Tab-separated table of C-alpha atoms and ligand atoms in Angstrom:
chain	number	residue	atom	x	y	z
A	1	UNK	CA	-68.745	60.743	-121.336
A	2	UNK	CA	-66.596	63.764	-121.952
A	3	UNK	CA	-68.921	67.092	-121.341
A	4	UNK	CA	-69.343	69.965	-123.679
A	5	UNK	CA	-68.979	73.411	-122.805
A	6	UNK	CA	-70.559	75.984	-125.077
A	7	UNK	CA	-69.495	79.091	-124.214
A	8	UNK	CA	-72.098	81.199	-125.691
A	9	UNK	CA	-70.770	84.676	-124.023
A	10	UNK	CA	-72.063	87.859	-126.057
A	11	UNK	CA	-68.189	88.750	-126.291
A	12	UNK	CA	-67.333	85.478	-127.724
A	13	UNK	CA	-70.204	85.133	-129.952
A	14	UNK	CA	-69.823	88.501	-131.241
A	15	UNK	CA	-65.553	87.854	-132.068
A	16	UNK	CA	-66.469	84.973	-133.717
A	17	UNK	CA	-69.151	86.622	-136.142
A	18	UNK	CA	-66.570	88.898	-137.072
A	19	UNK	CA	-64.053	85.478	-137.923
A	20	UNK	CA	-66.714	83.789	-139.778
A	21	UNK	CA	-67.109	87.174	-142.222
A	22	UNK	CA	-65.133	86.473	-145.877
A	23	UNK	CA	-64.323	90.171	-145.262
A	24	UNK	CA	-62.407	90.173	-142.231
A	25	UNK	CA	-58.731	90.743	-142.791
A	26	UNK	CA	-55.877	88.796	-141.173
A	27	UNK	CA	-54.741	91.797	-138.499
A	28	UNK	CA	-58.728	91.522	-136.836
A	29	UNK	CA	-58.624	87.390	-137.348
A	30	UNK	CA	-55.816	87.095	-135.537
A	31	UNK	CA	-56.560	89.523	-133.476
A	32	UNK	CA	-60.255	88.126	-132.449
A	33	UNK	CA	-58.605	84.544	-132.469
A	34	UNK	CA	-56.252	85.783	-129.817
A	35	UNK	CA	-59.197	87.303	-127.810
A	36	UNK	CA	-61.301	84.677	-128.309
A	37	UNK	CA	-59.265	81.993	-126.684
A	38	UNK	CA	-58.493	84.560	-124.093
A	39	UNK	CA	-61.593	84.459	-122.603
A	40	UNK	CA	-62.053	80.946	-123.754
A	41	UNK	CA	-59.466	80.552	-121.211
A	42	UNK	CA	-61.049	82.424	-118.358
A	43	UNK	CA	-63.657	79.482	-118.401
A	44	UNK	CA	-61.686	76.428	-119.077
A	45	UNK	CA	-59.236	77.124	-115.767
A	46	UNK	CA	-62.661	77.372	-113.502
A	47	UNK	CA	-61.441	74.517	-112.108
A	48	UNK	CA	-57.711	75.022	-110.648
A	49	UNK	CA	-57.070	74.208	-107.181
A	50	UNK	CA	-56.717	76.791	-104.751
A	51	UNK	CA	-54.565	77.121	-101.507
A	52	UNK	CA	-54.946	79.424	-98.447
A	53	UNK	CA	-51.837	81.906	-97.869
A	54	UNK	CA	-51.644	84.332	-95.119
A	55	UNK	CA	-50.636	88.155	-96.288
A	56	UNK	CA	-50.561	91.486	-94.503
A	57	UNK	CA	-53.379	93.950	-96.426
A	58	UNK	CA	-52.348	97.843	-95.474
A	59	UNK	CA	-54.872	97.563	-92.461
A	60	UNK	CA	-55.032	94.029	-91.236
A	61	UNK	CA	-53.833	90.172	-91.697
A	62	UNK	CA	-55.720	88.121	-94.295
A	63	UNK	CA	-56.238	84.707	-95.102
A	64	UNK	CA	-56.197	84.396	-99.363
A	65	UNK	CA	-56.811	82.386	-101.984
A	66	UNK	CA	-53.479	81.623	-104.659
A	67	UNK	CA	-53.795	78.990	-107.608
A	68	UNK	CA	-51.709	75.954	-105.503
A	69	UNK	CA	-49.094	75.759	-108.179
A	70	UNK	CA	-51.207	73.802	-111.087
A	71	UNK	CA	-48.854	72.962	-113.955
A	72	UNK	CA	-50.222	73.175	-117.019
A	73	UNK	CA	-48.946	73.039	-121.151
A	74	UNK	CA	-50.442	74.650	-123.462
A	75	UNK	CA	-50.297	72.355	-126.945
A	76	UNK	CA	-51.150	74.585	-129.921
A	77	UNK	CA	-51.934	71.748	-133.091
A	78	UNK	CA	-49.896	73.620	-135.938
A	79	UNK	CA	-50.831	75.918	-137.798
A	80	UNK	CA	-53.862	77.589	-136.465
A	81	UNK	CA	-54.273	76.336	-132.641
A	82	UNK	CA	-51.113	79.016	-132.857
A	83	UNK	CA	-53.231	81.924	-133.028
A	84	UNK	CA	-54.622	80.724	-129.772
A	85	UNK	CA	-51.708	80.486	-127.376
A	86	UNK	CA	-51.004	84.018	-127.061
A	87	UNK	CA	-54.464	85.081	-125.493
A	88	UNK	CA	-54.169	81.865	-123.253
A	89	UNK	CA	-50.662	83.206	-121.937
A	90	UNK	CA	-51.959	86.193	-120.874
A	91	UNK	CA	-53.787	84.795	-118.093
A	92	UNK	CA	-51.828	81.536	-117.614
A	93	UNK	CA	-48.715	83.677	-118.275
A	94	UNK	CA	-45.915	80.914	-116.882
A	95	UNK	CA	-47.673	77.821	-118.409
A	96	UNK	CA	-45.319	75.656	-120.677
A	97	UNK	CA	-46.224	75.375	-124.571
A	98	UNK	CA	-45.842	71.844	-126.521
A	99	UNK	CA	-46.377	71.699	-130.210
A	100	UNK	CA	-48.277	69.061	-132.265
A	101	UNK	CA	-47.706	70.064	-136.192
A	102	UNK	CA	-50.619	67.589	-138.290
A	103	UNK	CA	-52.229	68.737	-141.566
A	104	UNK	CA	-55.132	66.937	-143.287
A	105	UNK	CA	-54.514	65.054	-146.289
A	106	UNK	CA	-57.317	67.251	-148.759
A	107	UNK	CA	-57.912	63.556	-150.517
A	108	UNK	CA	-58.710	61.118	-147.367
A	109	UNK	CA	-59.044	63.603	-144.832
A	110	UNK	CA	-56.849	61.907	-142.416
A	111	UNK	CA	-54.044	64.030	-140.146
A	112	UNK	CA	-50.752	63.590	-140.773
A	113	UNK	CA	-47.927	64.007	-137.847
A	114	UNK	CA	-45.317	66.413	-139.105
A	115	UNK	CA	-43.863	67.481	-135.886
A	116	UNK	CA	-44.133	67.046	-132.411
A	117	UNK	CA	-42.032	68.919	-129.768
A	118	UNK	CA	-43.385	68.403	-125.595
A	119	UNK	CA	-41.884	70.049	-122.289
A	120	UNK	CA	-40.035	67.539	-121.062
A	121	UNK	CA	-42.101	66.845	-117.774
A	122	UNK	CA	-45.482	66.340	-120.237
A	123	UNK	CA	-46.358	63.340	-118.209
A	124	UNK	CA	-46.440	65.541	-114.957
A	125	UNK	CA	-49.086	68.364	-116.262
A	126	UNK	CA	-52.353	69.169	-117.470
A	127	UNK	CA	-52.711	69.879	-121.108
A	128	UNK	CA	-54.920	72.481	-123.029
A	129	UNK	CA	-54.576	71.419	-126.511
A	130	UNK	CA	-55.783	74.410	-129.195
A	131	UNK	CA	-57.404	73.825	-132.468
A	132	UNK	CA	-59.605	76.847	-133.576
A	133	UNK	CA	-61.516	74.100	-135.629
A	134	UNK	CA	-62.837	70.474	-134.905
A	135	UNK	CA	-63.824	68.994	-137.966
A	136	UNK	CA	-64.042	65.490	-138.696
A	137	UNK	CA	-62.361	65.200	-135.172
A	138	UNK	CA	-59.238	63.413	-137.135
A	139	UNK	CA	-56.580	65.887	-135.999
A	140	UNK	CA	-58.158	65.864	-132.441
A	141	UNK	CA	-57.988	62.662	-131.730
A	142	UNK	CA	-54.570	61.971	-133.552
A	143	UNK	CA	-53.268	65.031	-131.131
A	144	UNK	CA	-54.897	62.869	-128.048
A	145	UNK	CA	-53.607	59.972	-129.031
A	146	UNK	CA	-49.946	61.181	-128.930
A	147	UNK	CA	-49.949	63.174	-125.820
A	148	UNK	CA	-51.561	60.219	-124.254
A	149	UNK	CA	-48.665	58.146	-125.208
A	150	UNK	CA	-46.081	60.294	-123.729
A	151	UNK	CA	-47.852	60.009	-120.256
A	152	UNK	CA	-50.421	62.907	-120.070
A	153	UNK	CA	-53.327	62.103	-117.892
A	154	UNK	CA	-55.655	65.383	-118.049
A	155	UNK	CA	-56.547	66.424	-121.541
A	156	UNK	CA	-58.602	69.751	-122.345
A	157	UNK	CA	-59.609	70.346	-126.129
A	158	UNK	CA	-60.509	73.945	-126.747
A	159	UNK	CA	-61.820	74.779	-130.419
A	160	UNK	CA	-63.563	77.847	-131.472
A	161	UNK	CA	-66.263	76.263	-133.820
A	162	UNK	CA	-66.514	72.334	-133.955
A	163	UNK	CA	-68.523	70.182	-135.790
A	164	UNK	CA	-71.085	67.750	-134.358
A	165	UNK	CA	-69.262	65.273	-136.452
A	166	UNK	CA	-66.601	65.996	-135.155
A	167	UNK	CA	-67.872	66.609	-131.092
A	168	UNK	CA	-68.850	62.845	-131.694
A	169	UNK	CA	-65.352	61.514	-132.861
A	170	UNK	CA	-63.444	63.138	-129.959
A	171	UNK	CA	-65.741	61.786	-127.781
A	172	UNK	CA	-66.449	58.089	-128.472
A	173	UNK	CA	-62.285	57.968	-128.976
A	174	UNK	CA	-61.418	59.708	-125.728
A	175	UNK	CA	-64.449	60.135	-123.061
A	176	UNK	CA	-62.176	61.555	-120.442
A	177	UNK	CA	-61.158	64.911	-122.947
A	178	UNK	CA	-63.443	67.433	-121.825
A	179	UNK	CA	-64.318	69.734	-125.212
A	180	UNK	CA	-64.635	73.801	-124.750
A	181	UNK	CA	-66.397	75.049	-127.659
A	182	UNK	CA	-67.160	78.695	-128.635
A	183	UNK	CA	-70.019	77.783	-130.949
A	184	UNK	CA	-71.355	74.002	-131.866
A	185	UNK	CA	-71.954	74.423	-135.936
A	186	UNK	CA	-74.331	73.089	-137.903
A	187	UNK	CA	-72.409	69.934	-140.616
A	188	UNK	CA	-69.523	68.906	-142.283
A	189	UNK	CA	-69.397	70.037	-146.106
A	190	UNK	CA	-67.826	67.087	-148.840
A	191	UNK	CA	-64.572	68.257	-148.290
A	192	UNK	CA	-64.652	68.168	-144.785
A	193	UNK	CA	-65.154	71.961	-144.108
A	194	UNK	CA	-67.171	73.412	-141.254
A	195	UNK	CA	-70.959	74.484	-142.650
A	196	UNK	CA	-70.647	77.843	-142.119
A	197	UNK	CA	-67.955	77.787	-140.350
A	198	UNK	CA	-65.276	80.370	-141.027
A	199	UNK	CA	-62.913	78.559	-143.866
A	200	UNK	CA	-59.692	77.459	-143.403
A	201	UNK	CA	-58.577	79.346	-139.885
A	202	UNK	CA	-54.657	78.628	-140.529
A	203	UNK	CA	-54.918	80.213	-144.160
A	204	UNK	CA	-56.887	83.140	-142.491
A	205	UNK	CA	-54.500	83.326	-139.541
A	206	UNK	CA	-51.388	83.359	-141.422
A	207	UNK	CA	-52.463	85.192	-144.960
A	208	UNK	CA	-51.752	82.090	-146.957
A	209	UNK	CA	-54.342	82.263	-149.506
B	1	PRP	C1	-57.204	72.398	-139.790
B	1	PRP	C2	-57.521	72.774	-138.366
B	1	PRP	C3	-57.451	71.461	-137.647
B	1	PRP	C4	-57.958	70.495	-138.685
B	1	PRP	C5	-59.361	70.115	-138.330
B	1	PRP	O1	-55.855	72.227	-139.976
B	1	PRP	O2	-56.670	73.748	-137.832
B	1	PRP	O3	-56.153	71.113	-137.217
B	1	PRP	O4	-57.938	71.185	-139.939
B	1	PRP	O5	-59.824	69.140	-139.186
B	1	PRP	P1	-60.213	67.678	-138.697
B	1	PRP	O6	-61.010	67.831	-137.441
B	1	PRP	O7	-61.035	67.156	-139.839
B	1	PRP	O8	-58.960	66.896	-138.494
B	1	PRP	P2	-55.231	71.914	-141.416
B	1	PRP	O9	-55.193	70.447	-141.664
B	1	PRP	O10	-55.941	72.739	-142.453
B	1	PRP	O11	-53.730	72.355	-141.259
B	1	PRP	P3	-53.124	73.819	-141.069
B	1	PRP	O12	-53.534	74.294	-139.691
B	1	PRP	O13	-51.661	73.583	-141.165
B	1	PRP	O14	-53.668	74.704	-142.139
B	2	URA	N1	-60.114	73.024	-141.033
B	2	URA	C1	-60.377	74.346	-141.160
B	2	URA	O1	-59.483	75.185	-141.031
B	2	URA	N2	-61.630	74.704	-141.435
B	2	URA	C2	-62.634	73.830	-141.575
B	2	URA	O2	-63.781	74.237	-141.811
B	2	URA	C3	-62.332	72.463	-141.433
B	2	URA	C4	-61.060	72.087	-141.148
């Protein structure tokens, strides 16, 4: 079964109180998404290989340690898992970036593929797919589902708040997709929104309504 991370860091937690306030304008949600995923990041690349290099310090020879040439896509599901790619560049700065374009259809809930544009060697590399929000899990597992197709073999879903509705979905459709959660919330309203949640995130990111 896939695991869930929590990541329940005072930074983190205290970004994403200021996402879930009504208040909070687009230039600090954007901004706090950015961050957000940022250090999101930091924790979900725990696991890339390492390889011993020899260098020359200023005072003696030195056996390091140098990421052994992981390659990785980011996959940002359009619109919001946007607002996460440019925090995850800045520490994954040459890492290619696929896009997945779904929306949910307000009446059955269900994600619709709009777009889909992959680096060409997909099948070769490790994905992080973004979503700031896992709700009914739809758009997740659509997302999988497609990258799976083309050939990827290591999946990463990283979401700011999910759903436990949601956490389920992913995980009975695709055990192997580890999840990387800033905060596990508490239900799913009638319309499918995250209870509390912090409303629509692409609306908030992009100043649509
Ligand atoms: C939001 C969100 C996820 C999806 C989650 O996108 O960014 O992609 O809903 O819901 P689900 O887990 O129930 O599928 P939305 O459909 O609002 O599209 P947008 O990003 O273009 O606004
Ligand atoms: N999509 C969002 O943007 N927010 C929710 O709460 C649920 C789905």
């Amino acid at each position: 079964m896939a695991t869930v991370h929590e990541m329940d860091h005072p930074l983190i937690q205290h970004k994403l109180s200021l996402m879930r306030d009504k208040t909070t304008g687009v230039k600090e949600f954007r901004e706090a998404t950015a961050e957000i995923a940022m250090l999101m990041c930091y924790e979900a690349t725990r696991d890339l290989p390492l390889k011993e290099i020899g260098i020359e310090t200023p005072v003696a020879p030195a056996k390091v340690k140098v990421i052994s040439g992981k390659k990785i896509a980011l996959v940002p599901i359009l619109r919001a898992g946007l607002g996460m790619v440019e925090g995850m560049l800045e520490l994954i700065p040459a890492a290619k970036v696929g896009h997945i374009g779904l929306y949910r259809d307000p009446e059955t809930l269900q994600p619709i593929e709009y777009y889909c544009k992959l680096p060409g060697d997909i099948d070769e590399r490790d994905v992080l797919l973004l979503d700031p929000m896992l709700a009914t899990g739809g758009s997740a597992v659509a997302a999988i589902d497609g990258l799976k197709r083309r050939g990827v073999k290591h999946i990463k879903l990283m979401n700011l708040i999910a759903a436990p509705e949601g956490i389920e979905t992913v995980q009975k459709a695709h055990p192997d997709v580890d999840i990387f959660v800033a905060a596990i919330d508490e239900k799913l309203n009638d319309h499918g929104y995250i209870i509390p949640g912090l409303g629509d995130a692409g609306d908030r990111i992009f100043g649509t309504k």
